[in-house]
mmCIF file with all atom_site columns, C-alpha atoms in Angstrom:
data_model
loop_
_atom_site.group_PDB
_atom_site.id
_atom_site.type_symbol
_atom_site.label_atom_id
_atom_site.label_alt_id
_atom_site.label_comp_id
_atom_site.label_asym_id
_atom_site.label_entity_id
_atom_site.label_seq_id
_atom_site.pdbx_PDB_ins_code
_atom_site.Cartn_x
_atom_site.Cartn_y
_atom_site.Cartn_z
_atom_site.occupancy
_atom_site.B_iso_or_equiv
_atom_site.pdbx_formal_charge
_atom_site.auth_seq_id
_atom_site.auth_comp_id
_atom_site.auth_asym_id
_atom_site.auth_atom_id
_atom_site.pdbx_PDB_model_num
ATOM 1   C CA . MET A 1 1  ? -0.038  -0.131 -0.006  1.00 46.00 ? 1  MET A CA 1
ATOM 2   C CA . LYS A 1 2  ? 3.119   2.052  0.622   1.00 58.00 ? 2  LYS A CA 1
ATOM 3   C CA . HIS A 1 3  ? 4.554   2.177  -2.639  1.00 69.00 ? 3  HIS A CA 1
ATOM 4   C CA . ASP A 1 4  ? 4.773   5.340  -5.237  1.00 88.00 ? 4  ASP A CA 1
ATOM 5   C CA . ILE A 1 5  ? 2.833   6.313  -7.417  1.00 92.00 ? 5  ILE A CA 1
ATOM 6   C CA . SER A 1 6  ? 4.299   8.128  -10.744 1.00 94.00 ? 6  SER A CA 1
ATOM 7   C CA . ILE A 1 7  ? 2.160   10.176 -13.080 1.00 94.00 ? 7  ILE A CA 1
ATOM 8   C CA . SER A 1 8  ? 3.928   10.624 -16.192 1.00 95.00 ? 8  SER A CA 1
ATOM 9   C CA . LEU A 1 9  ? 3.566   14.551 -18.210 1.00 95.00 ? 9  LEU A CA 1
ATOM 10  C CA . SER A 1 10 ? 4.592   16.228 -21.249 1.00 93.00 ? 10 SER A CA 1
ATOM 11  C CA . GLN A 1 11 ? 6.228   18.909 -21.071 1.00 90.00 ? 11 GLN A CA 1
ATOM 12  C CA . ASP A 1 12 ? 3.493   22.038 -22.306 1.00 92.00 ? 12 ASP A CA 1
ATOM 13  C CA . GLU A 1 13 ? 1.159   19.085 -19.910 1.00 94.00 ? 13 GLU A CA 1
ATOM 14  C CA . ALA A 1 14 ? 4.176   20.444 -17.184 1.00 93.00 ? 14 ALA A CA 1
ATOM 15  C CA . ILE A 1 15 ? 4.010   24.151 -17.905 1.00 92.00 ? 15 ILE A CA 1
ATOM 16  C CA . VAL A 1 16 ? 0.467   25.092 -18.371 1.00 94.00 ? 16 VAL A CA 1
ATOM 17  C CA . LEU A 1 17 ? -0.463  23.316 -14.716 1.00 95.00 ? 17 LEU A CA 1
ATOM 18  C CA . SER A 1 18 ? 2.869   25.066 -13.562 1.00 93.00 ? 18 SER A CA 1
ATOM 19  C CA . GLU A 1 19 ? 1.179   27.636 -14.758 1.00 93.00 ? 19 GLU A CA 1
ATOM 20  C CA . LEU A 1 20 ? -2.222  27.083 -12.912 1.00 95.00 ? 20 LEU A CA 1
ATOM 21  C CA . PHE A 1 21 ? -0.687  25.876 -9.281  1.00 95.00 ? 21 PHE A CA 1
ATOM 22  C CA . GLY A 1 22 ? 1.573   29.435 -10.032 1.00 92.00 ? 22 GLY A CA 1
ATOM 23  C CA . ARG A 1 23 ? -2.025  31.186 -9.865  1.00 93.00 ? 23 ARG A CA 1
ATOM 24  C CA . PHE A 1 24 ? -2.984  29.472 -7.629  1.00 93.00 ? 24 PHE A CA 1
ATOM 25  C CA . GLU A 1 25 ? -0.375  30.230 -4.980  1.00 91.00 ? 25 GLU A CA 1
ATOM 26  C CA . ARG A 1 26 ? -0.450  33.793 -5.678  1.00 92.00 ? 26 ARG A CA 1
ATOM 27  C CA . THR A 1 27 ? -3.910  34.949 -6.005  1.00 92.00 ? 27 THR A CA 1
ATOM 28  C CA . ASP A 1 28 ? -5.447  31.653 -3.447  1.00 91.00 ? 28 ASP A CA 1
ATOM 29  C CA . VAL A 1 29 ? -8.172  30.219 -5.926  1.00 92.00 ? 29 VAL A CA 1
ATOM 30  C CA . LEU A 1 30 ? -8.427  27.398 -7.555  1.00 93.00 ? 30 LEU A CA 1
ATOM 31  C CA . SER A 1 31 ? -9.888  28.270 -10.664 1.00 92.00 ? 31 SER A CA 1
ATOM 32  C CA . LEU A 1 32 ? -8.792  27.338 -14.759 1.00 93.00 ? 32 LEU A CA 1
ATOM 33  C CA . ALA A 1 33 ? -8.757  29.344 -17.017 1.00 93.00 ? 33 ALA A CA 1
ATOM 34  C CA . HIS A 1 34 ? -7.859  27.774 -20.071 1.00 93.00 ? 34 HIS A CA 1
ATOM 35  C CA . ASN A 1 35 ? -9.088  24.351 -22.081 1.00 93.00 ? 35 ASN A CA 1
ATOM 36  C CA . ALA A 1 36 ? -5.827  23.927 -21.495 1.00 94.00 ? 36 ALA A CA 1
ATOM 37  C CA . GLU A 1 37 ? -5.773  23.253 -17.739 1.00 95.00 ? 37 GLU A CA 1
ATOM 38  C CA . PHE A 1 38 ? -8.808  20.761 -17.593 1.00 94.00 ? 38 PHE A CA 1
ATOM 39  C CA . LEU A 1 39 ? -6.979  18.712 -20.536 1.00 93.00 ? 39 LEU A CA 1
ATOM 40  C CA . ALA A 1 40 ? -3.909  19.085 -18.088 1.00 95.00 ? 40 ALA A CA 1
ATOM 41  C CA . LEU A 1 41 ? -5.813  17.814 -15.030 1.00 95.00 ? 41 LEU A CA 1
ATOM 42  C CA . GLN A 1 42 ? -7.526  15.129 -16.400 1.00 93.00 ? 42 GLN A CA 1
ATOM 43  C CA . ARG A 1 43 ? -4.685  13.306 -17.820 1.00 94.00 ? 43 ARG A CA 1
ATOM 44  C CA . VAL A 1 44 ? -3.208  13.591 -14.044 1.00 95.00 ? 44 VAL A CA 1
ATOM 45  C CA . ALA A 1 45 ? -6.221  12.003 -12.816 1.00 94.00 ? 45 ALA A CA 1
ATOM 46  C CA . ALA A 1 46 ? -7.268  9.534  -15.811 1.00 93.00 ? 46 ALA A CA 1
ATOM 47  C CA . GLN A 1 47 ? -3.301  8.208  -14.953 1.00 93.00 ? 47 GLN A CA 1
ATOM 48  C CA . LEU A 1 48 ? -4.157  8.212  -11.053 1.00 92.00 ? 48 LEU A CA 1
ATOM 49  C CA . ASP A 1 49 ? -7.712  6.270  -11.803 1.00 87.00 ? 49 ASP A CA 1
ATOM 50  C CA . LYS A 1 50 ? -5.312  3.789  -13.505 1.00 86.00 ? 50 LYS A CA 1
ATOM 51  C CA . THR A 1 51 ? -3.024  2.906  -11.210 1.00 83.00 ? 51 THR A CA 1
ATOM 52  C CA . LEU A 1 52 ? -6.148  3.286  -8.148  1.00 82.00 ? 52 LEU A CA 1
ATOM 53  C CA . LEU A 1 53 ? -8.070  0.818  -9.798  1.00 70.00 ? 53 LEU A CA 1
ATOM 54  C CA . GLU A 1 54 ? -5.747  -2.453 -7.280  1.00 61.00 ? 54 GLU A CA 1
ATOM 55  C CA . PRO A 1 55 ? -8.695  -3.385 -4.595  1.00 55.00 ? 55 PRO A CA 1
ATOM 56  C CA . PHE A 1 56 ? -9.403  -1.176 -1.453  1.00 62.00 ? 56 PHE A CA 1
ATOM 57  C CA . GLU A 1 57 ? -9.624  -3.089 1.972   1.00 64.00 ? 57 GLU A CA 1
ATOM 58  C CA . ALA A 1 58 ? -11.568 -0.889 3.544   1.00 70.00 ? 58 ALA A CA 1
ATOM 59  C CA . SER A 1 59 ? -15.077 0.551  1.657   1.00 84.00 ? 59 SER A CA 1
ATOM 60  C CA . TYR A 1 60 ? -14.033 3.879  -0.995  1.00 81.00 ? 60 TYR A CA 1
ATOM 61  C CA . ALA A 1 61 ? -14.890 6.622  1.202   1.00 85.00 ? 61 ALA A CA 1
ATOM 62  C CA . ASP A 1 62 ? -12.947 5.014  4.224   1.00 87.00 ? 62 ASP A CA 1
ATOM 63  C CA . VAL A 1 63 ? -9.911  5.203  2.081   1.00 86.00 ? 63 VAL A CA 1
ATOM 64  C CA . VAL A 1 64 ? -10.661 8.980  1.052   1.00 90.00 ? 64 VAL A CA 1
ATOM 65  C CA . ARG A 1 65 ? -10.603 9.246  5.266   1.00 91.00 ? 65 ARG A CA 1
ATOM 66  C CA . LEU A 1 66 ? -7.895  7.601  6.298   1.00 90.00 ? 66 LEU A CA 1
ATOM 67  C CA . ALA A 1 67 ? -5.771  8.798  3.622   1.00 91.00 ? 67 ALA A CA 1
ATOM 68  C CA . ARG A 1 68 ? -6.566  12.878 4.106   1.00 93.00 ? 68 ARG A CA 1
ATOM 69  C CA . GLU A 1 69 ? -6.478  12.338 7.775   1.00 94.00 ? 69 GLU A CA 1
ATOM 70  C CA . ARG A 1 70 ? -2.737  11.048 6.892   1.00 92.00 ? 70 ARG A CA 1
ATOM 71  C CA . LEU A 1 71 ? -1.965  13.324 4.569   1.00 92.00 ? 71 LEU A CA 1
ATOM 72  C CA . ALA A 1 72 ? -2.946  16.920 6.049   1.00 93.00 ? 72 ALA A CA 1
ATOM 73  C CA . ALA A 1 73 ? -1.959  15.663 10.005  1.00 92.00 ? 73 ALA A CA 1
ATOM 74  C CA . GLY A 1 74 ? -0.723  18.174 11.525  1.00 89.00 ? 74 GLY A CA 1
ATOM 75  C CA . PHE A 1 75 ? -1.112  21.481 9.095   1.00 90.00 ? 75 PHE A CA 1
ATOM 76  C CA . GLU A 1 76 ? -3.409  24.090 11.101  1.00 89.00 ? 76 GLU A CA 1
ATOM 77  C CA . GLY A 1 77 ? -5.902  26.511 10.986  1.00 91.00 ? 77 GLY A CA 1
ATOM 78  C CA . ARG A 1 78 ? -7.453  26.313 6.467   1.00 90.00 ? 78 ARG A CA 1
ATOM 79  C CA . ALA A 1 79 ? -5.085  25.943 3.863   1.00 91.00 ? 79 ALA A CA 1
ATOM 80  C CA . PRO A 1 80 ? -6.164  27.686 0.390   1.00 87.00 ? 80 PRO A CA 1
ATOM 81  C CA . GLY A 1 81 ? -9.213  27.731 -1.828  1.00 87.00 ? 81 GLY A CA 1
ATOM 82  C CA . VAL A 1 82 ? -10.935 24.590 0.878   1.00 91.00 ? 82 VAL A CA 1
ATOM 83  C CA . THR A 1 83 ? -14.271 25.286 0.465   1.00 85.00 ? 83 THR A CA 1
ATOM 84  C CA . GLY A 1 84 ? -16.109 22.317 2.062   1.00 72.00 ? 84 GLY A CA 1
ATOM 85  C CA . ASP A 1 85 ? -17.240 21.194 5.552   1.00 70.00 ? 85 ASP A CA 1
ATOM 86  C CA . GLU A 1 86 ? -15.150 17.622 5.879   1.00 68.00 ? 86 GLU A CA 1
ATOM 87  C CA . ALA A 1 87 ? -11.779 19.852 6.202   1.00 59.00 ? 87 ALA A CA 1
ATOM 88  C CA . MET B 1 1  ? 11.704  20.541 -25.305 1.00 46.00 ? 1  MET B CA 1
ATOM 89  C CA . LYS B 1 2  ? 9.752   17.442 -26.045 1.00 58.00 ? 2  LYS B CA 1
ATOM 90  C CA . HIS B 1 3  ? 10.555  14.861 -23.055 1.00 68.00 ? 3  HIS B CA 1
ATOM 91  C CA . ASP B 1 4  ? 8.214   13.676 -20.297 1.00 88.00 ? 4  ASP B CA 1
ATOM 92  C CA . ILE B 1 5  ? 8.104   14.603 -17.116 1.00 92.00 ? 5  ILE B CA 1
ATOM 93  C CA . SER B 1 6  ? 7.682   12.316 -14.243 1.00 94.00 ? 6  SER B CA 1
ATOM 94  C CA . ILE B 1 7  ? 5.848   13.292 -11.013 1.00 94.00 ? 7  ILE B CA 1
ATOM 95  C CA . SER B 1 8  ? 5.715   11.527 -7.912  1.00 95.00 ? 8  SER B CA 1
ATOM 96  C CA . LEU B 1 9  ? 3.584   10.561 -5.533  1.00 95.00 ? 9  LEU B CA 1
ATOM 97  C CA . SER B 1 10 ? 2.596   8.380  -2.551  1.00 93.00 ? 10 SER B CA 1
ATOM 98  C CA . GLN B 1 11 ? 0.071   6.660  -1.986  1.00 90.00 ? 11 GLN B CA 1
ATOM 99  C CA . ASP B 1 12 ? -2.287  8.901  0.142   1.00 92.00 ? 12 ASP B CA 1
ATOM 100 C CA . GLU B 1 13 ? -1.311  12.061 -2.727  1.00 94.00 ? 13 GLU B CA 1
ATOM 101 C CA . ALA B 1 14 ? -2.620  9.843  -5.154  1.00 93.00 ? 14 ALA B CA 1
ATOM 102 C CA . ILE B 1 15 ? -6.230  8.589  -3.834  1.00 92.00 ? 15 ILE B CA 1
ATOM 103 C CA . VAL B 1 16 ? -7.186  11.799 -2.866  1.00 94.00 ? 16 VAL B CA 1
ATOM 104 C CA . LEU B 1 17 ? -5.999  13.624 -5.667  1.00 95.00 ? 17 LEU B CA 1
ATOM 105 C CA . SER B 1 18 ? -8.277  11.205 -7.584  1.00 93.00 ? 18 SER B CA 1
ATOM 106 C CA . GLU B 1 19 ? -10.862 12.085 -4.971  1.00 93.00 ? 19 GLU B CA 1
ATOM 107 C CA . LEU B 1 20 ? -10.578 15.670 -5.287  1.00 95.00 ? 20 LEU B CA 1
ATOM 108 C CA . PHE B 1 21 ? -10.570 15.103 -9.939  1.00 95.00 ? 21 PHE B CA 1
ATOM 109 C CA . GLY B 1 22 ? -13.378 12.428 -9.292  1.00 92.00 ? 22 GLY B CA 1
ATOM 110 C CA . ARG B 1 23 ? -15.732 15.345 -7.552  1.00 93.00 ? 23 ARG B CA 1
ATOM 111 C CA . PHE B 1 24 ? -14.402 17.511 -9.721  1.00 93.00 ? 24 PHE B CA 1
ATOM 112 C CA . GLU B 1 25 ? -15.648 15.761 -12.383 1.00 91.00 ? 25 GLU B CA 1
ATOM 113 C CA . ARG B 1 26 ? -18.969 14.872 -11.075 1.00 92.00 ? 26 ARG B CA 1
ATOM 114 C CA . THR B 1 27 ? -19.526 18.160 -10.379 1.00 92.00 ? 27 THR B CA 1
ATOM 115 C CA . ASP B 1 28 ? -17.366 20.525 -13.131 1.00 91.00 ? 28 ASP B CA 1
ATOM 116 C CA . VAL B 1 29 ? -17.119 22.626 -9.857  1.00 92.00 ? 29 VAL B CA 1
ATOM 117 C CA . LEU B 1 30 ? -12.998 22.889 -9.290  1.00 93.00 ? 30 LEU B CA 1
ATOM 118 C CA . SER B 1 31 ? -13.101 22.705 -5.126  1.00 92.00 ? 31 SER B CA 1
ATOM 119 C CA . LEU B 1 32 ? -11.345 21.924 -2.893  1.00 93.00 ? 32 LEU B CA 1
ATOM 120 C CA . ALA B 1 33 ? -12.585 20.064 0.517   1.00 93.00 ? 33 ALA B CA 1
ATOM 121 C CA . HIS B 1 34 ? -10.378 18.394 2.452   1.00 93.00 ? 34 HIS B CA 1
ATOM 122 C CA . ASN B 1 35 ? -6.616  20.604 4.039   1.00 93.00 ? 35 ASN B CA 1
ATOM 123 C CA . ALA B 1 36 ? -5.481  17.195 1.722   1.00 94.00 ? 36 ALA B CA 1
ATOM 124 C CA . GLU B 1 37 ? -6.529  18.495 -1.705  1.00 95.00 ? 37 GLU B CA 1
ATOM 125 C CA . PHE B 1 38 ? -4.329  21.851 -0.544  1.00 94.00 ? 38 PHE B CA 1
ATOM 126 C CA . LEU B 1 39 ? -1.050  19.755 0.354   1.00 93.00 ? 39 LEU B CA 1
ATOM 127 C CA . ALA B 1 40 ? -1.042  16.785 -1.719  1.00 95.00 ? 40 ALA B CA 1
ATOM 128 C CA . LEU B 1 41 ? -1.643  19.239 -4.976  1.00 95.00 ? 41 LEU B CA 1
ATOM 129 C CA . GLN B 1 42 ? 0.885   21.210 -3.545  1.00 93.00 ? 42 GLN B CA 1
ATOM 130 C CA . ARG B 1 43 ? 3.499   18.884 -4.188  1.00 94.00 ? 43 ARG B CA 1
ATOM 131 C CA . VAL B 1 44 ? 2.210   18.301 -7.714  1.00 95.00 ? 44 VAL B CA 1
ATOM 132 C CA . ALA B 1 45 ? 3.041   21.827 -7.980  1.00 94.00 ? 45 ALA B CA 1
ATOM 133 C CA . ALA B 1 46 ? 6.371   22.115 -6.465  1.00 93.00 ? 46 ALA B CA 1
ATOM 134 C CA . GLN B 1 47 ? 7.989   18.758 -8.478  1.00 93.00 ? 47 GLN B CA 1
ATOM 135 C CA . LEU B 1 48 ? 6.246   20.571 -11.577 1.00 92.00 ? 48 LEU B CA 1
ATOM 136 C CA . ASP B 1 49 ? 8.810   23.900 -10.433 1.00 87.00 ? 49 ASP B CA 1
ATOM 137 C CA . LYS B 1 50 ? 11.870  21.923 -9.754  1.00 86.00 ? 50 LYS B CA 1
ATOM 138 C CA . THR B 1 51 ? 12.230  20.239 -13.280 1.00 82.00 ? 51 THR B CA 1
ATOM 139 C CA . LEU B 1 52 ? 10.763  23.844 -14.969 1.00 82.00 ? 52 LEU B CA 1
ATOM 140 C CA . LEU B 1 53 ? 13.181  25.114 -13.536 1.00 70.00 ? 53 LEU B CA 1
ATOM 141 C CA . GLU B 1 54 ? 15.226  25.003 -17.043 1.00 61.00 ? 54 GLU B CA 1
ATOM 142 C CA . PRO B 1 55 ? 15.974  28.204 -18.135 1.00 55.00 ? 55 PRO B CA 1
ATOM 143 C CA . PHE B 1 56 ? 12.920  28.531 -21.365 1.00 62.00 ? 56 PHE B CA 1
ATOM 144 C CA . GLU B 1 57 ? 14.252  30.376 -24.548 1.00 63.00 ? 57 GLU B CA 1
ATOM 145 C CA . ALA B 1 58 ? 10.676  32.593 -25.480 1.00 70.00 ? 58 ALA B CA 1
ATOM 146 C CA . SER B 1 59 ? 9.318   34.410 -22.441 1.00 84.00 ? 59 SER B CA 1
ATOM 147 C CA . TYR B 1 60 ? 7.326   33.549 -19.539 1.00 81.00 ? 60 TYR B CA 1
ATOM 148 C CA . ALA B 1 61 ? 4.103   34.155 -21.182 1.00 85.00 ? 61 ALA B CA 1
ATOM 149 C CA . ASP B 1 62 ? 4.724   32.849 -24.468 1.00 87.00 ? 62 ASP B CA 1
ATOM 150 C CA . VAL B 1 63 ? 5.607   29.028 -23.237 1.00 86.00 ? 63 VAL B CA 1
ATOM 151 C CA . VAL B 1 64 ? 2.468   29.510 -21.785 1.00 89.00 ? 64 VAL B CA 1
ATOM 152 C CA . ARG B 1 65 ? 0.529   30.113 -24.066 1.00 91.00 ? 65 ARG B CA 1
ATOM 153 C CA . LEU B 1 66 ? 2.050   28.401 -26.749 1.00 90.00 ? 66 LEU B CA 1
ATOM 154 C CA . ALA B 1 67 ? 1.952   24.896 -24.624 1.00 91.00 ? 67 ALA B CA 1
ATOM 155 C CA . ARG B 1 68 ? -1.849  25.974 -24.239 1.00 93.00 ? 68 ARG B CA 1
ATOM 156 C CA . GLU B 1 69 ? -2.562  25.985 -27.517 1.00 94.00 ? 69 GLU B CA 1
ATOM 157 C CA . ARG B 1 70 ? -0.412  22.466 -28.043 1.00 92.00 ? 70 ARG B CA 1
ATOM 158 C CA . LEU B 1 71 ? -2.316  20.935 -25.520 1.00 92.00 ? 71 LEU B CA 1
ATOM 159 C CA . ALA B 1 72 ? -5.500  22.473 -26.354 1.00 93.00 ? 72 ALA B CA 1
ATOM 160 C CA . ALA B 1 73 ? -5.562  21.872 -30.276 1.00 92.00 ? 73 ALA B CA 1
ATOM 161 C CA . GLY B 1 74 ? -9.562  21.039 -31.905 1.00 88.00 ? 74 GLY B CA 1
ATOM 162 C CA . PHE B 1 75 ? -11.204 20.908 -28.458 1.00 90.00 ? 75 PHE B CA 1
ATOM 163 C CA . GLU B 1 76 ? -14.666 22.931 -29.116 1.00 89.00 ? 76 GLU B CA 1
ATOM 164 C CA . GLY B 1 77 ? -16.116 25.336 -27.048 1.00 91.00 ? 77 GLY B CA 1
ATOM 165 C CA . ARG B 1 78 ? -14.944 25.731 -23.060 1.00 90.00 ? 78 ARG B CA 1
ATOM 166 C CA . ALA B 1 79 ? -14.787 23.257 -20.679 1.00 91.00 ? 79 ALA B CA 1
ATOM 167 C CA . PRO B 1 80 ? -16.247 22.735 -17.445 1.00 87.00 ? 80 PRO B CA 1
ATOM 168 C CA . GLY B 1 81 ? -14.594 25.109 -14.644 1.00 87.00 ? 81 GLY B CA 1
ATOM 169 C CA . VAL B 1 82 ? -12.744 27.044 -17.040 1.00 91.00 ? 82 VAL B CA 1
ATOM 170 C CA . THR B 1 83 ? -13.760 30.288 -15.529 1.00 85.00 ? 83 THR B CA 1
ATOM 171 C CA . GLY B 1 84 ? -10.926 31.917 -17.189 1.00 72.00 ? 84 GLY B CA 1
ATOM 172 C CA . ASP B 1 85 ? -11.502 34.903 -20.622 1.00 70.00 ? 85 ASP B CA 1
ATOM 173 C CA . GLU B 1 86 ? -8.406  33.978 -22.021 1.00 68.00 ? 86 GLU B CA 1
ATOM 174 C CA . ALA B 1 87 ? -10.111 30.611 -23.316 1.00 59.00 ? 87 ALA B CA 1
#
């Protein structure tokens, strides 16, 4: 369960995503400014889905909850862009 | 300029991002529901920045514009979540 997952991107996809994340960092607003950003995110999502198709031992909701908790452990307050009430 | 770029994620980061992108696909709304999603995106952004530190031949604005155009070539209309007027 602890192996690293590798995502492959073209240089164009990397540039486009880097600009998206840079804008998010500057403005604290996560929004898409161009179709290319949607397509680059889709490329990431497709690779994640493919990698994560392995069966989970727990229910999907529990898998997500536990992964979130492990990842955000020790993070104080609400991070930029977080609007849900689950945080 | 055309080599692939590899991003490495832990399984927790991959699960959290997969849930974020799945929610975006279901709702057409790109928003963060948990601090862990912010942290996982930061991990991706940091790796992209590190990889893309190589000097660009053109100005940054041109590099982004051309990468976006190449990536979105042939995509009709406005993709979900795209709110900018640059698309």
